[in-house]
Amino acid sequence: MRKPLSVLLVLLVSVAMVLAACGQGNSGSGSGSSSPAASPSPSPSGSSAPSPSPSESPKIDYPTKAIELIVPFAAGGGTDAVGRATAEALKKELGVDVVVVNKTGGGGAVGMQDGLSAKPDGYTITVVTREVVSLPLLGQAPFQTMDFRFIGNVNRDPAVLVVPTDSPYQTAEALIEAIKNKPGSLKFAASVVPNYYGIQFAEAAGLDFITIPFNGAAPAIVELLGKRADFGIYNPGEVKAQVDGGNLKPLAVMAEERFPGFPDVPTFREIGYDIVSGTYRGLAVPKETPEEIVKILEDALAKAVEDPDLIAFMENSFLGRQYMDSETYTKFIEEDIKILTPIIEIAKQQM
Amino acid sequence: MKNAGAWMACALMAFALVMGWQALTLRYYTKFGPGSGFMPVWSSVLLFLLSAAYLWESLRRDVIRFRDILPEGKTLWRNVTILLAVLVFILIVPYTGFVAAGIVLLLAVFLFDFKWYAGLALSVTIILIFFYLFRTLLKVPLPVNALGW
Amino acid sequence: MDSFVQLLQGFATAGTWENLLYCTIGVTIGMLVGVLPGLGPTTVTALLLPLTFGLDPIPAIIMLAGIYYGSMYGGTITTVLINTPGEAASVITALDGYPMAKQGRAGTALGVAAIGSFVGGTLSVVGLAFVAPPLARLALEFGPAEFFALIVLGLSLIVGLMGKSLIRGLIAALFGFILSLIGQDPITGSLRWTFGQPHLMGGLDFVTIAIGMFGLSEILIAFEQKTEAGAKIAAKIKGLLPRREEWRPTIMSILRGTGIGFLIGLIPGSNTVIPNILSYTVEKRLAKDPPRFGKGAIEGVAGPETANNAYCGSALIPLFTLGIPSSPTIAILFGAFIMHGLTPGPTLMQTDADLVWAIIASMFIGNLILLIMNLPLAGMWARIALIPPRYLYPVVLIICIIGAYTVSNSLWDVGVMLVFGIIGYLFRKLDIPLAPVVLTFILGNLMETSMMQALIGFQGNFLGFFQRPISGTLLAVSILIIALSVYSNIRNRRNLLGGDAEE
């Protein structure tokens, strides 16, 4: 028994040594274990004045190696597409490789949390979506929304109300009429649970309909096409194929302005209901990241969103483009927290 | 009690109890039909009952003893080591990175069949090949430490 | 026939040297990466997607389709050789494929799988090319109620895989079922059994459970094999093709598998498990001597593997005709289309018909390339099973760990794999069958979700299930099957007959 025992000893000793030596070690990029919040970096974060360093020049050596971009959702989805396209564009601006890593789980919570616990040195950026606001409000995230420092927004997808093309309700008003006449009877095929679009719709217009929950837009759309549901509310990219193919008809968008891909579709405001909703994707870093690095990223992103390849890709995929710089984006997110809080209260009661 | 089947049955019953207990905190029925708690509760109950039947079966008819099914001596230790090594791997990888942790893991397993220098050579070669294959060629993310390997 | 002409033109486009090259590359890479457990078709396709960025649309999609097919076959290789099904599709193949490997017939198993995959894939692409649109419309009739009934049917067939002890089989099935419920409730979003872990919110992942229960436990058990003589017996690799008397049943099962796979693939949202289980069970019931299954029955490999690939081909039909992706892997293909500026759906056939036909033609070619590559290679793959355990299994161990890690790039999954490895090991030692665990795991959650969705649609009326023709029929059949299985199981026990498939 001597040999196996010594093997075990070797293992245990190595563990002990490593744990002792790296007591304060922060997990490296890509390891995924949650570690306590990173120790603050020497330069003051959040201050607008450059730190009084001896060299006095604000130019720092960043980036010098590849940057990791965490996408908190699965490959092939909308967020992943935005992330990868943005990574390509950023590569050109920053001159280094921007590598996309998908870290799924928790409806986005795992990836975002990983982004937060990485070293705030600008080499780990996270794609944040509306979930960065909704998950903490739902109590389903181990972080708070404002733990992030938001660099800028890239994509904004409004929600669009659709019906099958041969539906008896050919305008949004007709649909709303019908729902009001038959409360609790018309069916909404929801692509996500809980469905903020649906709740906002119901609240703003005072409607009572049945929500059938599905896992993603595809099965929800099948339900619509098979006439087992009457209407749906999704993002434009999810319905483009169907609208082009003549299977679905968009009735209204929940946005401030008409969506470029659907020029003939009125906004909800135009027909009298103040509903603005949708999802968005932007970039963020932990809030301890030094100001200089954030500025470099912000400038790079501002140029990246003008990249013709990115623009072409977004337009082809019906992904709405709306760039917001860091300050605007941060305010936007604070607004969104206010908007979502009452909606999530309602959603929580349904759970 | 050397009856392996009985122990497994008890473990399953405990599992069913814990899950069932948790399931009771969920909403049982909604206006549209079963709520989130419905299936969990009933599945746990069923599992509990079946495990009890299994327990009875293990004690009366189909007795399987630990001694019959578990290996002995070196083989047993080897299997235990494999499991422990994986655990160790998981614990140390964030600090030492994939390459080092992987070498430790493989070495632990190889030591049962090879001399230490052969085992070490094999481990290093294999880990390096995999590292190159996945990280560099395929760009598959691997658990690495702060240094990148 | 207009379509036929277009198909020929498609062949012309796909047959250019450039496209052929990309097709081959795609198939090869897909296969090699798919060999690794944990890297199933979805992951592989997603990982290799960036490779296609710089290409034009046609070669890019041809390569992706090649990767898709290749990775499905790659998974089969691992399953047969080391009993480590890395994706749902392979679990059933493991039941008879691995025993065949242990008998030295790994080459045959892989060869039959290659042939079956080719036939199934090709025939379903033919279907895709010629009868797609009307069938797709029909598929829209499949709503949650029908889905639920279909899954119940699948689950009822699992009873047939229970093995000697009904109790242990049911325990395994229930265990898998409970595991599948962990996570966010699909209807209300409330968290079930997550114990505060964000990683559990999405539920457990099939891949980690499969790698753990099958792969890790296999490693542990393999090290326990006392004799190396076992390996020497298997050293006579008995060739690639079935024995003469096996040809006929094999061909029949391939044909049946094609039909089953093709039909199920049309249903958007179904997954590969259903055609596999159906095919396996059909084969087992139609065979003259069912006890042979589970110990290396060649139909048990031929049928499901064919069904698998037939499913893949026809699953593309909803994508092409309606623009609806049926499964996550296809969703990635969908994304790839969009990234290259194409929108799958009815309009695609009108605006870019030549592109579509080129892709369809390349699928034929891809299947053919797979077959040509693998028939000779099968022998080589089979030799891998002969490497002495002390060399082979440590490598397999590292592969399993990497495979588990890639699921969501976190060590959590490696930990889950470890836990299930221990559970799988104990289960195997105690004769608790593993297959029902993973199968109910895949189907359980879906079943509950469909049931709830249908009930919401029926506004709480359970009878709604029976009022719709398709779901009513399927449910009735399922109840029948369950009743028959339980009855025959009890009867067998009374007759002291050994019985059906064992793990």
Short mmCIF file of C-alpha atoms in Angstrom, two decimals, chain C residues 233-447:
data_model
loop_
_atom_site.label_atom_id
_atom_site.label_comp_id
_atom_site.label_asym_id
_atom_site.label_seq_id
_atom_site.Cartn_x
_atom_site.Cartn_y
_atom_site.Cartn_z
CA ILE C 233 -9.48 -11.71 -27.63
CA ALA C 234 -10.77 -8.55 -29.12
CA ALA C 235 -7.55 -8.10 -31.01
CA LYS C 236 -9.00 -9.88 -33.96
CA ILE C 237 -10.84 -6.95 -35.40
CA LYS C 238 -13.41 -8.73 -37.39
CA GLY C 239 -13.69 -6.35 -40.24
CA LEU C 240 -15.93 -3.55 -41.17
CA LEU C 241 -19.01 -5.12 -42.53
CA PRO C 242 -21.79 -7.14 -41.06
CA ARG C 243 -21.74 -10.87 -41.47
CA ARG C 244 -23.67 -12.23 -44.37
CA GLU C 245 -26.68 -13.30 -42.41
CA GLU C 246 -26.84 -9.91 -40.80
CA TRP C 247 -27.11 -7.95 -44.00
CA ARG C 248 -30.82 -8.26 -44.44
CA PRO C 249 -31.89 -7.23 -40.94
CA THR C 250 -29.38 -4.41 -41.05
CA ILE C 251 -30.74 -3.01 -44.27
CA MET C 252 -34.28 -3.25 -43.00
CA SER C 253 -33.42 -1.42 -39.84
CA ILE C 254 -31.65 1.25 -41.83
CA LEU C 255 -34.72 1.80 -43.94
CA ARG C 256 -36.99 1.92 -40.96
CA GLY C 257 -34.62 4.28 -39.20
CA THR C 258 -34.66 6.61 -42.16
CA GLY C 259 -38.41 6.82 -42.13
CA ILE C 260 -38.63 7.41 -38.42
CA GLY C 261 -35.86 9.99 -38.35
CA PHE C 262 -37.21 11.86 -41.31
CA LEU C 263 -40.70 12.18 -39.90
CA ILE C 264 -39.63 13.32 -36.47
CA GLY C 265 -37.15 15.80 -37.88
CA LEU C 266 -39.95 17.72 -39.46
CA ILE C 267 -41.31 18.66 -36.08
CA PRO C 268 -39.76 21.91 -34.97
CA GLY C 269 -38.44 21.69 -31.45
CA SER C 270 -38.05 17.94 -31.23
CA ASN C 271 -34.67 16.59 -30.41
CA THR C 272 -32.54 13.69 -31.50
CA VAL C 273 -33.46 11.46 -28.61
CA ILE C 274 -36.96 10.74 -29.83
CA PRO C 275 -36.16 9.21 -33.21
CA ASN C 276 -33.34 7.25 -31.59
CA ILE C 277 -35.47 5.69 -28.92
CA LEU C 278 -38.24 5.00 -31.37
CA SER C 279 -35.92 3.32 -33.81
CA TYR C 280 -34.20 1.24 -31.15
CA THR C 281 -37.45 0.06 -29.66
CA VAL C 282 -38.97 -0.69 -33.03
CA GLU C 283 -35.95 -2.75 -33.95
CA LYS C 284 -36.01 -4.58 -30.70
CA ARG C 285 -39.65 -5.45 -30.96
CA LEU C 286 -39.44 -6.52 -34.54
CA ALA C 287 -36.39 -8.68 -34.04
CA LYS C 288 -36.88 -12.41 -33.78
CA ASP C 289 -34.82 -12.65 -30.64
CA PRO C 290 -35.06 -9.46 -28.57
CA PRO C 291 -32.75 -10.59 -25.76
CA ARG C 292 -29.91 -10.12 -28.20
CA PHE C 293 -30.31 -6.37 -27.82
CA GLY C 294 -28.00 -4.76 -25.34
CA LYS C 295 -25.32 -7.31 -26.03
CA GLY C 296 -24.24 -6.25 -29.45
CA ALA C 297 -27.17 -6.48 -31.80
CA ILE C 298 -26.22 -4.83 -35.02
CA GLU C 299 -29.71 -3.53 -35.71
CA GLY C 300 -29.48 -1.65 -32.45
CA VAL C 301 -26.72 0.43 -33.95
CA ALA C 302 -27.85 0.61 -37.54
CA GLY C 303 -31.37 1.76 -36.85
CA PRO C 304 -30.75 4.59 -34.39
CA GLU C 305 -27.70 5.90 -36.21
CA THR C 306 -29.66 6.12 -39.43
CA ALA C 307 -32.58 7.72 -37.69
CA ASN C 308 -30.18 10.26 -36.29
CA ASN C 309 -28.85 11.43 -39.59
CA ALA C 310 -32.21 11.28 -41.27
CA TYR C 311 -33.42 13.49 -38.46
CA CYS C 312 -30.61 15.96 -39.11
CA GLY C 313 -31.47 16.23 -42.74
CA SER C 314 -35.16 16.75 -42.31
CA ALA C 315 -34.68 19.06 -39.34
CA LEU C 316 -33.33 21.50 -41.83
CA ILE C 317 -36.67 21.59 -43.59
CA PRO C 318 -38.36 23.94 -41.14
CA LEU C 319 -35.29 26.11 -41.41
CA PHE C 320 -35.33 26.37 -45.14
CA THR C 321 -39.01 26.56 -45.72
CA LEU C 322 -40.26 28.51 -42.73
CA GLY C 323 -37.17 30.08 -41.29
CA ILE C 324 -37.66 28.34 -37.97
CA PRO C 325 -34.69 26.59 -36.41
CA SER C 326 -35.68 23.29 -34.81
CA SER C 327 -32.83 22.87 -32.43
CA PRO C 328 -29.95 24.82 -30.93
CA THR C 329 -27.49 23.49 -33.48
CA ILE C 330 -29.71 24.55 -36.30
CA ALA C 331 -30.16 27.89 -34.62
CA ILE C 332 -26.46 28.39 -35.03
CA LEU C 333 -26.71 27.53 -38.69
CA PHE C 334 -29.55 30.02 -38.83
CA GLY C 335 -27.32 32.64 -37.28
CA ALA C 336 -24.63 31.84 -39.80
CA PHE C 337 -27.06 32.36 -42.63
CA ILE C 338 -28.00 35.73 -41.26
CA MET C 339 -24.44 36.74 -40.69
CA HIS C 340 -23.78 36.21 -44.36
CA GLY C 341 -26.74 38.28 -45.32
CA LEU C 342 -29.20 35.49 -46.08
CA THR C 343 -32.54 35.09 -44.42
CA PRO C 344 -33.76 31.52 -44.31
CA GLY C 345 -37.40 31.12 -45.06
CA PRO C 346 -39.74 31.00 -47.98
CA THR C 347 -38.18 34.03 -49.60
CA LEU C 348 -34.80 32.39 -49.69
CA MET C 349 -36.01 29.83 -52.16
CA GLN C 350 -37.16 32.60 -54.40
CA THR C 351 -34.37 35.09 -54.16
CA ASP C 352 -31.38 32.83 -53.76
CA ALA C 353 -32.57 29.54 -55.14
CA ASP C 354 -29.24 28.61 -56.65
CA LEU C 355 -27.59 29.09 -53.29
CA VAL C 356 -30.05 26.84 -51.56
CA TRP C 357 -29.69 24.13 -54.13
CA ALA C 358 -25.94 24.34 -53.93
CA ILE C 359 -26.14 23.82 -50.21
CA ILE C 360 -28.49 20.90 -50.57
CA ALA C 361 -26.20 19.37 -53.16
CA SER C 362 -23.27 19.83 -50.84
CA MET C 363 -25.11 17.88 -48.18
CA PHE C 364 -25.27 14.90 -50.47
CA ILE C 365 -21.61 15.33 -51.13
CA GLY C 366 -20.84 15.79 -47.45
CA ASN C 367 -22.59 12.57 -46.55
CA LEU C 368 -20.69 10.79 -49.28
CA ILE C 369 -17.37 12.18 -48.13
CA LEU C 370 -18.11 11.05 -44.61
CA LEU C 371 -18.81 7.57 -45.79
CA ILE C 372 -15.75 7.34 -47.98
CA MET C 373 -13.52 8.67 -45.27
CA ASN C 374 -14.86 6.56 -42.51
CA LEU C 375 -15.17 3.13 -43.95
CA PRO C 376 -11.45 2.67 -44.14
CA LEU C 377 -10.88 4.76 -41.06
CA ALA C 378 -13.28 2.69 -39.01
CA GLY C 379 -10.64 0.03 -38.71
CA MET C 380 -8.18 2.58 -37.47
CA TRP C 381 -10.63 3.98 -34.96
CA ALA C 382 -11.37 0.52 -33.75
CA ARG C 383 -7.75 -0.08 -32.96
CA ILE C 384 -7.91 2.74 -30.48
CA ALA C 385 -10.11 0.55 -28.35
CA LEU C 386 -7.23 -1.88 -28.15
CA ILE C 387 -4.77 0.46 -26.54
CA PRO C 388 -4.06 -0.90 -23.08
CA PRO C 389 -6.12 0.79 -20.44
CA ARG C 390 -3.18 2.23 -18.57
CA TYR C 391 -2.30 4.37 -21.58
CA LEU C 392 -5.74 4.97 -22.95
CA TYR C 393 -7.83 5.88 -19.99
CA PRO C 394 -5.76 8.65 -18.49
CA VAL C 395 -6.01 10.35 -21.85
CA VAL C 396 -9.74 9.74 -21.87
CA LEU C 397 -9.85 11.25 -18.41
CA ILE C 398 -8.30 14.48 -19.58
CA ILE C 399 -10.60 14.54 -22.57
CA CYS C 400 -13.60 14.16 -20.30
CA ILE C 401 -12.46 16.99 -18.11
CA ILE C 402 -11.91 19.28 -21.06
CA GLY C 403 -15.21 18.21 -22.53
CA ALA C 404 -17.04 19.00 -19.32
CA TYR C 405 -15.30 22.32 -18.99
CA THR C 406 -16.29 23.49 -22.43
CA VAL C 407 -19.97 23.23 -21.61
CA SER C 408 -20.05 26.65 -20.10
CA ASN C 409 -16.38 27.43 -19.68
CA SER C 410 -16.48 26.92 -15.97
CA LEU C 411 -15.15 24.40 -13.51
CA TRP C 412 -18.61 23.94 -12.09
CA ASP C 413 -19.37 21.46 -14.83
CA VAL C 414 -16.22 19.51 -14.14
CA GLY C 415 -17.38 19.21 -10.55
CA VAL C 416 -20.81 18.03 -11.63
CA MET C 417 -19.14 15.50 -13.88
CA LEU C 418 -17.14 14.18 -10.94
CA VAL C 419 -20.23 13.78 -8.79
CA PHE C 420 -22.11 11.97 -11.50
CA GLY C 421 -19.12 9.84 -12.22
CA ILE C 422 -19.32 8.50 -8.70
CA ILE C 423 -23.06 8.07 -8.96
CA GLY C 424 -22.74 6.33 -12.31
CA TYR C 425 -20.10 4.00 -10.96
CA LEU C 426 -22.26 3.00 -8.02
CA PHE C 427 -25.31 2.59 -10.20
CA ARG C 428 -23.49 0.29 -12.54
CA LYS C 429 -22.18 -1.82 -9.73
CA LEU C 430 -25.65 -2.16 -8.33
CA ASP C 431 -27.29 -2.97 -11.63
CA ILE C 432 -29.27 0.22 -11.81
CA PRO C 433 -29.50 0.98 -15.52
CA LEU C 434 -27.96 4.23 -16.69
CA ALA C 435 -29.79 4.78 -19.93
CA PRO C 436 -33.18 5.57 -18.35
CA VAL C 437 -31.54 8.23 -16.20
CA VAL C 438 -30.20 10.26 -19.07
CA LEU C 439 -33.16 9.63 -21.31
CA THR C 440 -35.72 10.82 -18.80
CA PHE C 441 -33.40 13.67 -18.00
CA ILE C 442 -33.62 14.91 -21.53
CA LEU C 443 -37.30 14.30 -21.95
CA GLY C 444 -38.60 15.07 -18.48
CA ASN C 445 -38.29 18.79 -18.50
CA LEU C 446 -39.62 19.04 -22.03
CA MET C 447 -42.57 16.93 -21.13
#
